Short mmCIF file of C-alpha atoms in Angstrom, two decimals:
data_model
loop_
_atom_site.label_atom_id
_atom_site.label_comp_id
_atom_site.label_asym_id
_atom_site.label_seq_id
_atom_site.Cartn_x
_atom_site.Cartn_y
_atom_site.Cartn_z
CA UNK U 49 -10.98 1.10 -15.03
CA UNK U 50 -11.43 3.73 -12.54
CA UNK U 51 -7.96 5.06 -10.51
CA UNK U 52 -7.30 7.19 -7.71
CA UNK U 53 -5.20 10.22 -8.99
CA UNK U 54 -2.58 12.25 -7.15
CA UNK U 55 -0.86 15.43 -7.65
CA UNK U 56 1.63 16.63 -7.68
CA UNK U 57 3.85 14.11 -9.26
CA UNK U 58 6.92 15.09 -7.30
CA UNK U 59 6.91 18.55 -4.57
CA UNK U 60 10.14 20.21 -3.46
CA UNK U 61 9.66 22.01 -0.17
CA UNK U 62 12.40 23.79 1.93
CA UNK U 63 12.47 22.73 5.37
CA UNK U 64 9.61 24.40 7.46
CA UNK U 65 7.03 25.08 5.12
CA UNK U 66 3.52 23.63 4.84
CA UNK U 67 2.93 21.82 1.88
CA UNK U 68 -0.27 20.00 0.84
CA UNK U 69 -1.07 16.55 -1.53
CA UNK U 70 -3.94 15.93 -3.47
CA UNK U 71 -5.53 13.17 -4.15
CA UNK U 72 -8.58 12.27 -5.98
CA UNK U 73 -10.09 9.20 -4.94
CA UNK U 74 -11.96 6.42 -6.55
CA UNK U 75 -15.88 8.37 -7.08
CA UNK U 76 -18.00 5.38 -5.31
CA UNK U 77 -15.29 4.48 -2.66
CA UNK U 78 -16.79 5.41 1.37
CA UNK U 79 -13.09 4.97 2.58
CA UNK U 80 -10.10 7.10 2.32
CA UNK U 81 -6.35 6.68 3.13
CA UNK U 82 -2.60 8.02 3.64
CA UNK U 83 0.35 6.28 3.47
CA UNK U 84 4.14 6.86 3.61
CA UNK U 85 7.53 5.13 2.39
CA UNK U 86 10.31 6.04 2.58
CA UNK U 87 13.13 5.10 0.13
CA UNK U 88 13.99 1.67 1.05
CA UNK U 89 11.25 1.11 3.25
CA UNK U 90 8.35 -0.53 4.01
CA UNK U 91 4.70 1.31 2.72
CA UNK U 92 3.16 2.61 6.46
CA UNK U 93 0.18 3.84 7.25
CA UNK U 94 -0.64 7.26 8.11
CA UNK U 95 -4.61 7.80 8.42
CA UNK U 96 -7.83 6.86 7.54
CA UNK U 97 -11.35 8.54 6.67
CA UNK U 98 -14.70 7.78 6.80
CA UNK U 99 -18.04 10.14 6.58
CA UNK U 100 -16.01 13.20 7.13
CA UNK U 101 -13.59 12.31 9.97
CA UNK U 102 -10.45 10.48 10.93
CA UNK U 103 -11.23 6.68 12.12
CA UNK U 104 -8.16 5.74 12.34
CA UNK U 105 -4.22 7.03 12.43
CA UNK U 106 -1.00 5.57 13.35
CA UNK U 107 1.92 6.91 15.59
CA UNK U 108 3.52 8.77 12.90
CA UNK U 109 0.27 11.29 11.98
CA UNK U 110 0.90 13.44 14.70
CA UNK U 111 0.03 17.57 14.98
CA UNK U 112 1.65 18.34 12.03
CA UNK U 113 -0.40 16.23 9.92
CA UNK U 114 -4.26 16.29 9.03
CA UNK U 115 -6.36 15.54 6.24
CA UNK U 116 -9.91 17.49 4.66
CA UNK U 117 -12.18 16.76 2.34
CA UNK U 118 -12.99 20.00 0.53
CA UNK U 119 -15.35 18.49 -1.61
CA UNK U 120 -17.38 15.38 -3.12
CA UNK U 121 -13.89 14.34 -4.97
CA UNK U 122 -10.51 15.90 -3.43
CA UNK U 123 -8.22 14.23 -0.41
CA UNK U 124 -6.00 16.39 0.99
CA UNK U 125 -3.12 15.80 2.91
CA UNK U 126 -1.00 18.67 4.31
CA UNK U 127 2.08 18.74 6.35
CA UNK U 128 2.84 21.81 8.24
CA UNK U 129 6.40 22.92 9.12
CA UNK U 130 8.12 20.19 7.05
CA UNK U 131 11.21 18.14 8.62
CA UNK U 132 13.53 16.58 6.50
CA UNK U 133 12.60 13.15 7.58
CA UNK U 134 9.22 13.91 5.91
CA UNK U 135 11.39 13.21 2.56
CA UNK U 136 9.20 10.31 1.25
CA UNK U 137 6.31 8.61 -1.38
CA UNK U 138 3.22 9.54 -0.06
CA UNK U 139 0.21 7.29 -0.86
CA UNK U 140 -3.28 8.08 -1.41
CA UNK U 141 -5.36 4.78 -1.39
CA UNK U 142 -9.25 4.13 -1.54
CA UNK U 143 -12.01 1.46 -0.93
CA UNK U 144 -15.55 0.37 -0.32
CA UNK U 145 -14.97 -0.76 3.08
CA UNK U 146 -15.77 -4.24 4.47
CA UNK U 147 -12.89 -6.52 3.19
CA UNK U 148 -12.77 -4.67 -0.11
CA UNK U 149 -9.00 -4.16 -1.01
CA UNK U 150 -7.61 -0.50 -1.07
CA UNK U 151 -6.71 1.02 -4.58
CA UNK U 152 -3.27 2.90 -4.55
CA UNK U 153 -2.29 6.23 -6.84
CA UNK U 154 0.89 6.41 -8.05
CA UNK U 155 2.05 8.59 -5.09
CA UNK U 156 3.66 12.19 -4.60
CA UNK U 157 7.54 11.87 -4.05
CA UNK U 158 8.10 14.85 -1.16
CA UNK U 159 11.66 16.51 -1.13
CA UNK U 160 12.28 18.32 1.97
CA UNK U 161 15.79 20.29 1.38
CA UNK O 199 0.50 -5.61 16.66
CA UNK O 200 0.19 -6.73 13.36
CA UNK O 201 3.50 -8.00 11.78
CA UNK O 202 4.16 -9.37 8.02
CA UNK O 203 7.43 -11.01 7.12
CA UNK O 204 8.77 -11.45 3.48
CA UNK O 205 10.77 -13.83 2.08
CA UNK O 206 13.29 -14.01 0.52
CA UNK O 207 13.99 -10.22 0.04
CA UNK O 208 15.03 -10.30 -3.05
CA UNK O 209 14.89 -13.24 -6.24
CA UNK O 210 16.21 -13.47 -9.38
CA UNK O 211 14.77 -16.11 -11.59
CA UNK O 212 15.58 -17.03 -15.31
CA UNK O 213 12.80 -16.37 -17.46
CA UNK O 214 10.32 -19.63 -17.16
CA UNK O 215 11.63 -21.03 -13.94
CA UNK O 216 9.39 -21.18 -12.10
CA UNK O 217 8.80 -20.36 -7.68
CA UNK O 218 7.16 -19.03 -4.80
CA UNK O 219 7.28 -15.86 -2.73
CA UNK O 220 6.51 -16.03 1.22
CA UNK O 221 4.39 -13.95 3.54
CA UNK O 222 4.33 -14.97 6.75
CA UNK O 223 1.85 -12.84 8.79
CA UNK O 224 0.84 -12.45 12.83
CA UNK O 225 -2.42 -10.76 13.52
CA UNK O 226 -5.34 -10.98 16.16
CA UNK O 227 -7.76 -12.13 13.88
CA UNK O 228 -7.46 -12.19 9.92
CA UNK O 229 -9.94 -9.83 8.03
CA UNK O 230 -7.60 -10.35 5.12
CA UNK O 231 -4.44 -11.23 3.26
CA UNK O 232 -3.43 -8.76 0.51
CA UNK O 233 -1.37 -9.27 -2.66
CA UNK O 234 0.18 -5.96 -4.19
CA UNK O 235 2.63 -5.68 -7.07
CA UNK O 236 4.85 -2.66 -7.13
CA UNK O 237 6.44 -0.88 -9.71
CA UNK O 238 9.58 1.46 -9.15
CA UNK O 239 8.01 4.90 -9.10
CA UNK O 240 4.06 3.54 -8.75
CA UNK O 241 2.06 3.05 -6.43
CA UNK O 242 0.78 -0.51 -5.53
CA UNK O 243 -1.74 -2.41 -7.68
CA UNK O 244 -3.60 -5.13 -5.92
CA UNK O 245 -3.39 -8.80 -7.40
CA UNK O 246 -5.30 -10.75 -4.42
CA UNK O 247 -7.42 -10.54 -1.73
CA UNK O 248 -7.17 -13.97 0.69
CA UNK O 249 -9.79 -14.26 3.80
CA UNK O 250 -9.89 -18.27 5.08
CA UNK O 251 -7.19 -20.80 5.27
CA UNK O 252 -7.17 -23.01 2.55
CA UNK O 253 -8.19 -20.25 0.00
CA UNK O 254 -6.75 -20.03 -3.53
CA UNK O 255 -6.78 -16.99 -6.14
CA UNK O 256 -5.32 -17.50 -9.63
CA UNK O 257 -4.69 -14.68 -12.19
CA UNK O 258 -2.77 -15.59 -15.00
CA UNK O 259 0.77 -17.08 -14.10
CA UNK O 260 0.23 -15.88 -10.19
CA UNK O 261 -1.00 -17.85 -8.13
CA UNK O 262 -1.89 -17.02 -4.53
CA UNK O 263 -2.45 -19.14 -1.50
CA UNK O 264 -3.30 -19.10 2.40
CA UNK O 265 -2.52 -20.74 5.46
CA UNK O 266 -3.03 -19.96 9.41
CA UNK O 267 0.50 -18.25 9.28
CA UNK O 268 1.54 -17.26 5.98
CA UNK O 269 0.80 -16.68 2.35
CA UNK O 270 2.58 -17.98 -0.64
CA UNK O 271 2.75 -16.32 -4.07
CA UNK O 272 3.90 -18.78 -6.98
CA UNK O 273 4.78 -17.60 -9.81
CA UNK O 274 5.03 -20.02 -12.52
CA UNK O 275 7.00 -19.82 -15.48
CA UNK O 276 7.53 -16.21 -15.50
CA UNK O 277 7.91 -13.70 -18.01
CA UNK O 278 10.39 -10.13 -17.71
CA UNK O 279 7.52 -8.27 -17.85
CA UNK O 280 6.67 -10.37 -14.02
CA UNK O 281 10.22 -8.12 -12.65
CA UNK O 282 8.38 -6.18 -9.80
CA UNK O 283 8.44 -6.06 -5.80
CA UNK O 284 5.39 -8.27 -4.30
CA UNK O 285 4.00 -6.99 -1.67
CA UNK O 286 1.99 -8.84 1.20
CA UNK O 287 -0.38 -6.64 3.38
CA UNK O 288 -2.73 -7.68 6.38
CA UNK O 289 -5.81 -6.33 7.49
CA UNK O 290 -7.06 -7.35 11.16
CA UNK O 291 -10.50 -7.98 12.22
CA UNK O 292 -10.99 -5.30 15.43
CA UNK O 293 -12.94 -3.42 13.50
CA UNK O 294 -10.09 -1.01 11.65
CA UNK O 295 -9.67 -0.36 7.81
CA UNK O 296 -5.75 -0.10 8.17
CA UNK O 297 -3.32 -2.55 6.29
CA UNK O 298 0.20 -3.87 7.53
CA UNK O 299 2.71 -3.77 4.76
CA UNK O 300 5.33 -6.40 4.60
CA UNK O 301 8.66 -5.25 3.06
CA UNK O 302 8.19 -6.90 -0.12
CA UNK O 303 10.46 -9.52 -2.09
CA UNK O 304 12.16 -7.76 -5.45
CA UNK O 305 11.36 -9.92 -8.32
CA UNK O 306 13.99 -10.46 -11.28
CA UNK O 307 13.14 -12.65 -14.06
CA UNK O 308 15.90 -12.65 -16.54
CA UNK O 309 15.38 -13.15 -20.36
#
């Protein structure tokens, strides 16, 4: 069954450096999404993409966040000048559109020290 | 705003006894109701997909239903391989892909 991949596993990153997550999303999927938890918390939603460009994003993906897609498979989110309440799971998820459901990788857990 | 209450937060269960999970949800207009299981450390893998009052989806011992204001996941005589956190998720109808996460209820089910 097809899955939506994301690496790294786990990133360390010292407090005010860019860092950037990968995902790889399902190959037929239009639809393309970012969400955070954060230990204890609820999953939130950070951003979505369609056809090349943001459609959606919540409060929380301000400046220092944005999102590419380099090429026909890779998702990239990156973080510039990382705060130590950016310390969370980040989720990669992907879908069809319509009321298809979104498929979740297993996340990258983000230290910040 | 969207909003999605669990209940209870957490629920321990002897192994084959059985009970449900609640979801109760506020949104403009219902696009639809999502089921997710979560495992600690994974990301989380969809069980459900509800659109209309009245709907039911079975899959195995889960068993998923829908009303104008919540969602009920019962779980019938359940297994420790069932120990996960159920998560409920809504998606609204204005035209946006997002989901709304509810916090989840921890599943125990003791041998």
């Amino acid at each position: 069954e097809p899955e939506v991949t994301q690496t790294p596993s786990h990133q360390v990153t010292q407090m005010g450096q860019e860092v950037i997550l990968r995902c790889v999303p399902i190959s037929n999927h239009l639809y393309f999404y970012w969400y955070r938890q954060i230990l204890g918390q609820k999953v939130e939603f950070l951003v979505s993409f369609y056809n090349n460009e943001i459609s959606e994003k919540s409060e929380i993906f301000d400046d220092q966040f944005s999102v590419e897609r380099p090429d026909g498979s890779n998702f990239t989110l990156k973080i510039r000048s990382t705060k130590l309440e950016d310390s969370a799971m980040y989720f990669c998820a992907s879908n069809s559109g319509g009321n298809q459901p979104q498929h979740f990788g297993d996340g990258t857990r983000l230290s910040i020290l | 705003e969207d909003q999605v209450t669990q209940s209870p937060e957490a629920l321990r269960l002897q192994e084959g006894e059985s009970s449900s999970l609640n979801c109760s949800y506020t949104v403009s207009g219902l696009r639809g109701l999502f089921w997710y299981r979560q495992d600690p450390g994974k990301g989380p893998e969809f069980l459900f997909t509800l659109y209309s009052a009245g709907e039911e989806k079975e899959k195995e011992r889960l068993k998923a239903t829908l009303t104008k204001k919540e969602s009920f996941l019962h779980i019938t005589a359940p297994k420790p391989e069932d120990s996960a956190t159920y998560l409920c998720a809504v998606a609204n109808s204005g035209g946006y892909q997002k989901v709304t996460f509810g916090t989840g209820t921890k599943l125990q089910v003791i041998p």
